[in-house]
RNA sequence: GGGGCCGUAGUUCAGUUGGUUAGAAUGCCUGACUGUCGAUCAGGAGGUCGCGAGUUCGAGCCUCGUCGGCCCCGCCA
């Protein structure tokens, strides 16, 4: 007998039909006489009825069924008696009187209930991921993710993009993230690398004339994990020729619009606002600001410099900055609450958190005495403070002030419920610096070394690299970076100058990226693109707390697959074939 | 590399100031029950308190170490 319907699809229109369902035994309710069993598959569940008056043998066998047995039944769909319908489920109007039943496999008692209403430790869930996937919420995010692939593919197909698969066995590029290396039996002592992104391949596709490329692609980075970072993750990767950033914005805004419409039924406004990097840092202390709420940073270096507060003065003198936040109603914070905020700021290196409470009597705190009345008024005015507010200041290097205040801002914003958690606010961050300083103060790419400088700052490449601006852009949603890209360098001479600025010798550059530089010799079109974090996007749309919830078989915090046990040791024979000896 | 929180029954957790026999809920097993839907009721089984040292008359609780989980800083072109 063949399955005729999915368990979650039956409705009152099926009443009277004989149906065959396959699925897992979910809940059962044995009333001594009648037994109800919910049969579940990926679509939902239906209620089976085993009535001893209807079929004594089936009723006896139903008694032996247990959680997660896999069964097939054939029976008649009937309307439930009045008063026993369940409006909470799509199938709540009907039930199935079972005529025939087969048990495909029995099941041991599962280590945790197949239900959403219990929180199970993630280590247990991952060990038994195949059971976890049976839980309705998990199943829903898998299905959601699957539907979203189709929306993305349809969109790019409709817009004349070409889907291309780039290699997974690739060449190591030691810049940037650590590579996963793959040894080769055919070339002993040599290694492929798994791509951190298909960056160079998609540029070569442009040089190959494909013009508009997209790919939904796995990327691999051997770095430490976070709630939103996995060693392998999925990107929506895009590249286009003969374009400006505006073309990228339009295409990606269109994609977001379609995804939100199809997946959430929500209309989002385009174009998205754009904000220069410097403005984002100054106003929010962060290159991916959450603009669902204000609570902006204000620089007070000019006021503090004039004050008698030695600590602030010396920080300004040594090139540091002083910036602050005005917390509405924060004057009511206890000493402990402020101390707690200070330790939150300390995570990002802030050595202290200065504060002033503002009441009808004026500003109050141990440092107010160092500020003249005029300076105090200037502070109040700078923050548009009102009685009852709390001013918080961090003074240090930019690299400490901005992250710590940004963190406090998000903390306070969440605590004071300053934003609607259901709102979605997109933002393009533009005008990035091409370089940032590495530990030794040398230039290192903000994005990657193929990002094109803006034409008007190009010539600072040799003289003042930190002044060079990039034709780069990030898309930020609710304070989380969901995508980033740039217009690429398409000229061999510019790419060479870029490598030179990064301290790559001609030989090194040739060895690592020679194939790209060579390609530039043969007519490279101007091009650019962007890559989107697919897992993050799904996570955000579903409001889930981490990326593992939207990955079917994720790794744990230590990048291990606990179910299958990977990574694992391999046979000596395998290593010998590869010419590898362990040195641990 | 560093910081924080956590680890007690299959699962989720409680466990007071260190005190004698470690609890609850749920799940599991047995029984009862003919309209339930996270069924209900009665009974039962179920523990290396992550592991190892130490302090103590006595440790789930205190100390040190260690292992594991999650979150964060660094890292993530």
XYZ file of C-alpha atoms (C1' of nucleotides) in Angstrom:
661
model
C 0.000 0.000 0.000
C 1.361 3.366 -0.932
C 1.233 6.565 1.113
C -1.625 8.719 -0.119
C -1.190 11.854 2.015
C 1.163 13.596 4.392
C 0.129 13.534 8.021
C -0.270 17.280 8.349
C -2.271 17.822 5.184
C -5.596 16.195 5.957
C -8.568 18.525 6.248
C -12.337 18.223 6.479
C -12.455 17.991 2.685
C -10.897 14.530 3.034
C -13.717 13.237 5.233
C -14.951 9.884 3.976
C -11.768 9.087 2.075
C -9.620 6.061 2.776
C -6.052 7.201 3.268
C -2.666 5.662 3.931
C -0.217 7.561 6.123
C 3.391 6.858 7.077
C 5.157 8.433 9.984
C 6.378 8.365 13.548
C 4.296 7.649 16.645
C 4.180 10.899 18.538
C 1.858 11.327 21.508
C -0.547 8.635 22.528
C -3.503 8.802 24.836
C -4.815 5.489 26.066
C -8.284 5.728 27.595
C -8.520 2.052 28.359
C -11.071 1.773 25.651
C -10.322 4.087 22.790
C -6.658 4.891 22.085
C -5.574 8.061 20.295
C -2.228 8.178 18.589
C -0.743 11.183 16.811
C 1.171 10.142 13.719
C 3.795 12.682 12.673
C 5.848 13.422 9.580
C 7.595 16.507 8.248
C 4.308 18.255 7.550
C 2.658 17.877 10.945
C 0.473 15.217 12.503
C -2.928 13.611 12.442
C -4.890 11.847 15.135
C -5.415 8.118 14.722
C -8.257 6.414 16.548
C -8.070 2.797 17.671
C -11.483 1.711 18.872
C -11.860 -1.838 20.242
C -15.419 -1.920 18.956
C -14.195 -1.111 15.484
C -11.184 -3.434 15.292
C -10.174 -5.393 18.368
C -6.843 -6.693 17.030
C -5.629 -3.255 15.907
C -6.603 -1.846 19.291
C -4.531 -4.526 21.001
C -1.554 -3.786 18.748
C -1.882 -0.044 19.262
C -1.275 -0.711 22.951
C 2.212 -1.906 22.074
C 3.177 1.184 20.103
C 5.684 3.529 21.726
C 7.291 6.885 21.043
C 8.970 7.155 17.641
C 7.949 3.778 16.267
C 7.704 4.121 12.506
C 4.358 2.920 11.216
C 2.083 2.878 8.238
C -1.683 2.915 8.629
C -4.665 2.784 6.356
C -7.981 4.056 7.564
C -10.933 6.268 6.951
C -10.934 9.996 7.548
C -13.899 11.123 9.599
C -15.063 14.284 11.235
C -14.355 14.461 14.939
C -17.397 14.445 17.217
C -18.647 17.894 18.155
C -16.706 19.339 21.093
C -13.567 17.296 20.440
C -12.170 19.319 17.555
C -8.814 20.933 18.146
C -8.382 24.369 16.563
C -4.671 24.428 17.417
C -3.792 22.096 14.570
C -4.591 22.139 10.880
C -5.774 18.560 11.143
C -7.819 19.241 14.272
C -11.157 18.863 12.516
C -10.619 15.264 11.520
C -9.316 11.924 12.714
C -8.535 8.592 11.094
C -10.164 5.326 12.089
C -7.464 2.769 11.505
C -8.233 -0.357 9.534
C -4.738 -1.645 8.832
C -1.423 -1.024 10.491
C 2.180 -2.029 9.802
C 5.171 -1.310 12.038
C 8.275 -0.540 9.952
C 10.594 -0.152 12.913
C 10.472 0.099 16.652
C 12.347 2.707 18.650
C 14.137 2.882 21.934
C 12.925 5.627 24.213
C 14.487 8.778 22.773
C 16.977 10.614 25.028
C 14.793 13.700 24.925
C 11.179 14.344 24.011
C 10.409 15.205 20.400
C 8.723 18.480 21.322
C 9.356 22.207 21.308
C 8.262 22.981 24.838
C 11.416 21.617 26.499
C 14.878 23.122 26.325
C 17.470 20.419 25.828
C 21.182 20.941 26.269
C 22.771 21.610 22.920
C 25.436 18.931 23.332
C 22.709 16.288 23.649
C 20.788 17.739 20.732
C 23.855 17.669 18.500
C 24.766 14.124 19.490
C 21.286 13.025 18.417
C 20.768 15.621 15.717
C 18.591 13.206 13.703
C 16.140 13.197 16.610
C 16.472 16.933 17.135
C 15.504 17.447 13.506
C 12.189 15.722 14.227
C 11.237 18.493 16.629
C 8.722 20.836 15.029
C 10.685 24.080 15.481
C 13.844 22.538 14.053
C 11.926 21.050 11.144
C 10.365 24.462 10.482
C 13.724 26.204 10.226
C 15.037 23.524 7.859
C 11.965 23.968 5.653
C 12.226 27.746 5.879
C 15.836 27.620 4.799
C 14.926 25.310 1.926
C 12.172 27.612 0.665
C 14.522 30.554 0.878
C 17.070 28.863 -1.432
C 14.359 28.783 -4.071
C 13.468 32.433 -3.619
C 17.133 33.373 -4.009
C 17.667 31.180 -7.085
C 14.484 32.396 -8.721
C 15.484 35.986 -8.149
C 18.916 35.618 -9.688
C 17.622 33.553 -12.573
C 14.975 36.173 -13.304
C 17.711 38.809 -13.314
C 19.931 37.025 -15.823
C 22.575 35.779 -13.437
C 24.550 32.629 -14.192
C 24.908 30.064 -11.434
C 28.469 28.740 -11.309
C 30.104 26.161 -9.067
C 33.648 27.134 -8.143
C 36.188 24.618 -6.826
C 36.231 23.425 -3.240
C 39.767 22.104 -3.626
C 41.593 25.349 -4.069
C 44.833 27.182 -3.440
C 45.962 28.356 -0.030
C 45.965 32.110 0.516
C 47.564 32.603 3.920
C 46.365 36.195 4.188
C 43.216 36.608 6.193
C 41.540 33.678 7.864
C 43.390 30.432 8.484
C 42.872 27.887 5.734
C 41.708 24.329 6.107
C 44.323 22.329 4.263
C 43.717 19.147 2.278
C 46.709 16.937 1.438
C 46.976 15.246 -1.920
C 48.135 11.681 -2.538
C 49.085 12.527 -6.104
C 51.253 15.449 -4.991
C 52.894 14.324 -1.759
C 53.835 17.159 0.541
C 51.489 19.571 -1.191
C 48.109 20.807 -0.099
C 44.913 22.175 -1.429
C 43.046 24.684 0.700
C 39.294 24.892 1.154
C 38.144 28.340 0.006
C 37.562 31.032 2.602
C 35.370 32.445 -0.137
C 35.277 32.011 -3.921
C 36.589 35.562 -4.237
C 39.242 35.092 -6.897
C 37.248 32.539 -8.864
C 34.315 34.865 -9.219
C 36.619 37.632 -10.403
C 38.064 35.207 -12.951
C 34.494 34.433 -14.042
C 34.117 38.133 -14.788
C 37.341 38.136 -16.750
C 35.932 35.059 -18.454
C 33.061 37.194 -19.652
C 30.244 35.642 -17.606
C 29.179 39.147 -16.616
C 26.661 38.266 -13.893
C 27.561 35.404 -11.560
C 25.927 34.013 -8.469
C 26.418 30.994 -6.293
C 25.069 29.657 -3.031
C 28.329 28.308 -1.738
C 30.062 26.816 1.287
C 33.053 28.713 2.655
C 35.591 27.437 5.173
C 37.574 29.302 7.787
C 39.670 27.697 10.486
C 39.055 30.324 13.141
C 37.500 30.306 16.607
C 33.741 29.883 16.753
C 31.036 32.255 17.885
C 27.266 32.116 18.130
C 27.164 33.425 14.551
C 30.333 31.786 13.209
C 30.902 28.219 12.033
C 33.993 26.723 10.396
C 31.892 26.009 7.335
C 29.115 28.364 6.410
C 27.076 29.340 3.398
C 27.264 32.497 1.351
C 25.141 33.945 -1.378
C 27.970 35.053 -3.610
C 27.465 37.608 -6.374
C 29.681 39.334 -8.935
C 28.866 41.643 -11.850
C 30.786 43.374 -14.613
C 30.591 46.962 -15.874
C 28.875 48.272 -12.772
C 29.066 50.835 -10.012
C 28.188 50.264 -6.356
C 24.706 51.574 -7.132
C 24.082 48.540 -9.335
C 25.027 46.215 -6.503
C 22.815 48.106 -4.088
C 19.866 47.870 -6.451
C 20.289 44.145 -7.062
C 20.731 43.281 -3.399
C 17.971 45.552 -2.198
C 15.760 43.829 -4.729
C 16.805 40.469 -3.345
C 16.069 41.505 0.246
C 12.723 42.853 -0.844
C 11.766 39.577 -2.503
C 13.034 37.453 0.381
C 11.118 39.488 2.945
C 8.002 39.410 0.828
C 8.118 35.692 0.060
C 9.447 34.451 3.388
C 7.885 36.848 5.864
C 5.085 38.482 3.927
C 6.569 41.838 4.826
C 7.083 44.794 2.528
C 10.388 46.518 3.103
C 11.241 49.982 1.879
C 14.054 50.516 -0.581
C 16.485 52.023 -1.204
C 18.162 51.361 2.125
C 19.839 54.291 3.862
C 23.605 54.637 3.470
C 26.046 55.836 6.048
C 29.746 56.537 5.673
C 31.999 54.404 7.839
C 33.385 57.420 9.712
C 29.899 58.603 10.581
C 28.893 55.168 11.831
C 31.938 55.065 14.078
C 31.420 58.564 15.443
C 27.675 58.233 16.027
C 27.467 54.587 17.075
C 31.037 53.520 17.781
C 30.589 50.633 15.428
C 30.865 49.748 11.740
C 27.581 47.864 11.876
C 25.274 50.066 13.916
C 21.835 48.985 15.022
C 19.799 51.968 13.895
C 16.531 50.769 15.377
C 17.191 53.203 18.211
C 19.127 56.438 18.760
C 21.209 56.647 21.966
C 24.102 58.057 19.987
C 27.665 58.732 21.048
C 28.769 62.346 21.471
C 32.377 63.386 21.426
C 33.251 65.696 24.309
C 36.977 65.954 23.772
C 36.776 69.699 23.189
C 34.967 70.318 26.479
C 37.023 67.867 28.494
C 40.274 69.296 27.239
C 39.414 72.632 28.802
C 38.369 71.123 32.124
C 40.631 70.604 35.144
C 40.206 66.839 34.988
C 43.748 65.556 34.538
C 42.740 62.104 33.367
C 40.693 63.463 30.466
C 43.268 66.105 29.577
C 46.138 63.708 29.250
C 44.117 61.317 27.124
C 43.222 64.080 24.692
C 46.835 65.258 24.691
C 48.085 61.784 23.801
C 45.742 61.523 20.831
C 42.908 59.664 22.537
C 39.247 60.593 22.415
C 36.493 61.072 24.962
C 33.003 60.144 24.023
C 29.830 59.474 25.915
C 26.231 58.390 26.049
C 23.224 60.031 27.659
C 21.018 57.399 29.290
C 17.451 58.587 29.683
C 16.305 58.060 33.257
C 19.734 56.681 34.099
C 20.171 58.936 37.139
C 18.124 56.324 38.961
C 20.831 53.694 38.364
C 22.386 52.398 41.570
C 26.090 52.462 42.210
C 26.161 48.737 41.499
C 24.361 49.136 38.187
C 26.918 51.693 37.068
C 29.765 49.471 38.287
C 28.289 46.639 36.239
C 28.263 48.851 33.161
C 31.892 49.697 33.851
C 32.841 46.034 33.894
C 30.958 45.541 30.638
C 33.030 48.357 29.135
C 36.141 46.752 30.588
C 35.621 43.711 28.355
C 36.669 45.959 25.496
C 39.591 47.407 27.379
C 38.031 50.503 28.941
C 39.977 51.230 32.104
C 37.143 53.215 33.626
C 33.655 54.513 33.110
C 33.186 58.137 34.148
C 29.640 59.225 34.899
C 27.543 62.215 35.892
C 23.959 62.181 37.102
C 21.799 65.108 36.079
C 19.062 66.289 38.413
C 17.252 69.562 39.083
C 20.255 70.452 41.223
C 22.562 70.053 38.242
C 25.273 67.537 37.428
C 26.467 65.287 40.249
C 29.404 62.961 40.558
C 32.917 62.859 41.903
C 34.338 64.411 38.749
C 31.842 67.256 38.281
C 34.029 69.552 40.402
C 36.666 69.571 37.665
C 34.219 71.147 35.220
C 33.333 74.828 35.274
C 29.683 75.846 35.176
C 30.073 76.768 31.547
C 31.621 73.411 30.740
C 28.863 71.616 32.638
C 26.242 73.484 30.637
C 28.093 72.632 27.462
C 27.937 68.946 28.382
C 24.234 69.151 29.147
C 23.651 70.868 25.865
C 25.836 68.448 23.887
C 23.721 65.519 25.046
C 20.431 67.446 25.215
C 20.292 65.996 28.722
C 17.234 66.347 30.896
C 16.956 65.996 34.648
C 16.923 62.297 35.507
C 19.477 61.384 32.858
C 22.858 59.754 33.304
C 25.940 60.690 31.300
C 28.534 57.968 30.736
C 32.016 58.647 29.390
C 34.863 56.525 28.173
C 38.235 58.137 27.520
C 40.968 56.224 25.756
C 42.239 55.344 22.327
C 39.556 55.222 19.630
C 40.024 51.458 19.395
C 38.859 51.159 22.987
C 36.352 54.000 23.317
C 34.237 53.049 20.340
C 33.823 49.330 20.991
C 33.136 49.827 24.694
C 30.553 52.562 24.199
C 28.990 50.652 21.330
C 28.633 47.662 23.624
C 27.104 49.793 26.402
C 24.737 51.337 23.876
C 23.420 47.944 22.790
C 23.193 46.768 26.380
C 21.210 49.799 27.485
C 19.126 49.799 24.332
C 18.053 46.239 25.031
C 17.580 46.772 28.760
C 15.470 49.888 28.291
C 13.600 48.308 25.374
C 14.465 51.228 23.121
C 13.567 49.353 19.948
C 10.935 47.105 18.502
C 12.529 43.655 18.264
C 10.249 42.817 15.345
C 11.397 45.793 13.272
C 13.967 45.251 10.532
C 16.254 48.165 9.711
C 18.708 47.776 6.847
C 21.686 50.051 6.376
C 24.531 50.263 3.880
C 27.877 51.245 5.344
C 29.945 52.947 2.644
C 33.231 54.855 2.248
C 35.384 52.385 4.097
C 39.043 52.935 4.686
C 40.941 50.600 2.376
C 43.316 49.584 5.185
C 43.381 49.238 8.892
C 46.423 48.958 11.114
C 47.707 45.548 12.096
C 49.502 44.885 15.394
C 52.670 46.489 14.083
C 50.889 49.525 12.667
C 51.255 48.264 9.109
C 48.411 48.446 6.612
C 46.203 45.382 6.305
C 43.066 45.259 4.143
C 39.781 46.210 5.788
C 38.017 43.844 3.386
C 40.452 41.990 1.147
C 43.379 42.911 -1.087
C 41.280 42.979 -4.268
C 39.148 45.898 -3.162
C 39.442 48.915 -5.421
C 40.521 52.237 -3.970
C 38.413 55.240 -4.891
C 39.959 57.045 -7.881
C 40.515 60.265 -5.915
C 42.440 58.560 -3.091
C 44.280 55.977 -5.204
C 47.532 57.889 -5.233
C 47.833 57.925 -1.443
C 48.534 54.193 -1.751
C 52.271 54.784 -1.514
C 52.366 58.029 0.461
C 49.596 57.718 3.066
C 47.835 54.371 2.756
C 45.474 54.957 5.685
C 44.001 57.883 3.798
C 42.931 55.678 0.895
C 39.200 55.029 0.727
C 37.755 51.789 -0.579
C 34.919 51.292 -2.992
C 33.464 48.890 -0.454
C 30.111 48.447 1.222
C 28.575 46.323 3.939
C 24.900 45.621 4.412
C 23.852 45.735 8.048
C 20.557 44.490 9.451
C 19.655 45.384 13.043
C 23.283 45.713 14.026
C 24.458 42.531 12.354
C 26.584 42.452 9.214
C 24.785 40.270 6.710
C 26.810 41.051 3.629
C 29.799 42.882 2.305
C 31.515 43.535 -0.945
C 33.320 45.970 -3.140
C 34.236 47.125 -6.580
C 37.376 45.142 -7.387
C 40.667 46.185 -8.778
C 40.712 45.187 -12.454
C 44.051 46.647 -13.472
C 47.287 44.772 -13.085
C 49.284 47.862 -12.142
C 46.850 48.872 -9.396
C 46.733 45.327 -8.036
C 50.530 45.250 -7.941
C 50.644 48.568 -6.083
C 48.093 47.176 -3.647
C 50.222 44.100 -2.937
C 53.271 46.306 -2.564
C 51.523 48.478 0.018
C 50.623 45.318 1.893
C 54.276 44.384 1.981
C 54.004 41.518 -0.481
C 57.093 41.283 -2.622
C 56.704 40.926 -6.372
C 57.780 37.283 -6.066
C 55.356 36.464 -3.262
C 52.497 38.179 -5.062
C 53.303 36.281 -8.218
C 53.518 32.987 -6.348
C 50.200 33.420 -4.566
C 48.087 35.450 -6.958
C 50.045 35.265 -10.211
C 47.144 33.618 -12.009
C 44.948 36.610 -11.184
C 47.608 39.127 -12.161
C 48.137 37.212 -15.396
C 44.412 37.283 -16.104
C 44.456 41.049 -15.766
C 46.767 41.114 -18.812
C 43.997 39.943 -21.099
C 41.229 42.488 -20.868
C 39.648 42.477 -17.427
C 36.304 44.253 -17.251
C 35.631 46.594 -14.338
C 33.653 44.484 -11.902
C 32.443 44.176 -8.363
C 30.245 42.101 -6.158
C 29.107 41.136 -2.746
C 28.706 38.109 -0.516
C 25.883 37.471 1.911
C 25.958 35.275 4.970
C 23.104 32.916 4.223
C 23.030 31.242 7.640
C 22.977 34.580 9.427
C 20.207 35.818 7.190
C 18.031 32.801 7.995
C 18.901 33.069 11.682
C 17.866 36.713 11.756
C 14.638 36.152 9.878
C 13.660 33.372 12.256
C 14.775 35.324 15.319
C 17.028 32.480 16.447
C 19.889 33.017 18.913
C 22.658 31.287 16.974
C 23.650 30.061 13.569
C 23.682 26.396 14.600
C 19.895 26.470 14.768
C 19.711 26.913 11.003
C 22.455 24.447 10.063
C 21.358 20.838 9.871
C 24.620 19.346 11.119
C 26.655 22.130 12.733
C 29.952 21.943 14.584
C 30.217 22.798 18.260
C 32.196 25.624 19.859
C 35.422 23.690 19.312
C 34.601 23.081 15.656
C 33.921 19.414 16.345
C 31.096 17.334 14.972
C 30.051 15.494 18.129
C 27.680 13.043 16.469
C 30.069 11.493 13.953
C 33.215 12.459 15.814
C 35.083 14.717 13.432
C 37.836 15.634 13.172
C 39.309 12.244 14.014
C 42.545 10.355 13.708
C 43.213 8.469 10.499
C 45.043 5.239 9.729
C 48.809 5.308 9.481
C 48.380 3.841 6.015
C 46.368 6.875 4.884
C 49.045 9.203 6.199
C 51.838 7.241 4.588
C 50.135 7.503 1.207
C 49.999 11.256 1.662
C 53.589 11.513 2.795
C 52.526 12.927 6.145
C 53.992 12.089 9.538
C 52.442 13.284 12.788
C 54.713 15.285 15.024
C 52.454 15.726 18.069
C 46.027 32.821 24.131
C 42.482 35.228 27.854
C 37.716 36.218 30.679
C 32.674 34.779 32.310
C 28.650 31.351 33.343
C 27.511 26.254 33.841
C 28.097 20.613 34.921
C 23.174 16.686 40.363
C 18.055 10.790 37.677
C 16.977 9.510 30.423
C 15.621 15.086 30.191
C 14.906 20.064 32.592
C 16.176 21.671 37.242
C 16.041 22.524 43.044
C 19.327 21.293 46.852
C 19.524 26.395 52.979
C 25.192 27.724 57.238
C 29.243 21.682 55.241
C 25.352 17.297 58.780
C 23.450 11.624 58.827
C 18.474 8.151 53.935
C 20.166 13.696 47.563
C 14.644 15.843 45.942
C 10.805 17.889 42.200
C 8.798 17.893 37.402
C 8.788 15.265 33.131
C 10.039 10.821 30.676
C 10.249 5.337 31.461
C 7.746 0.574 33.548
C 3.036 -1.631 35.747
C -2.112 -1.026 36.602
C -6.971 1.738 36.006
C -9.915 4.506 32.679
C -14.330 4.926 25.793
C -13.211 11.482 23.438
C -8.313 12.747 24.615
C -4.754 16.023 22.236
C 1.915 18.304 26.635
C -4.809 13.196 28.629
C -5.917 11.909 33.753
C -5.443 8.811 38.296
C -2.605 5.083 41.415
C 1.921 2.482 42.151
C 7.140 1.431 40.851
C 12.053 1.561 39.017
C 15.765 5.074 38.010
C 21.971 8.745 40.826
C 30.080 7.469 39.686
C 26.253 14.848 42.375
C 31.618 15.451 35.297
C 36.563 13.435 37.041
C 40.896 13.635 40.615
C 43.171 15.390 44.814
C 42.821 18.372 49.368
C 40.532 20.673 53.974
C 37.152 18.433 57.686
C 34.690 14.008 62.594
C 31.665 14.726 58.098
C 31.775 17.499 51.206
C 26.596 17.788 46.013
C 28.010 22.367 48.934
C 34.624 24.851 50.693
C 39.934 24.857 48.116
C 43.123 23.368 44.081
C 43.644 20.797 39.604
C 41.460 18.602 35.404
C 37.717 17.393 31.575
C 33.362 18.947 29.043
C 29.349 22.619 27.343
C 27.847 27.593 26.095
C 28.845 33.040 25.758
C 32.484 36.803 25.055
C 37.650 39.308 24.107
C 41.638 38.311 20.848
C 41.117 36.053 15.997
C 37.497 35.970 11.684
C 41.721 39.110 4.073
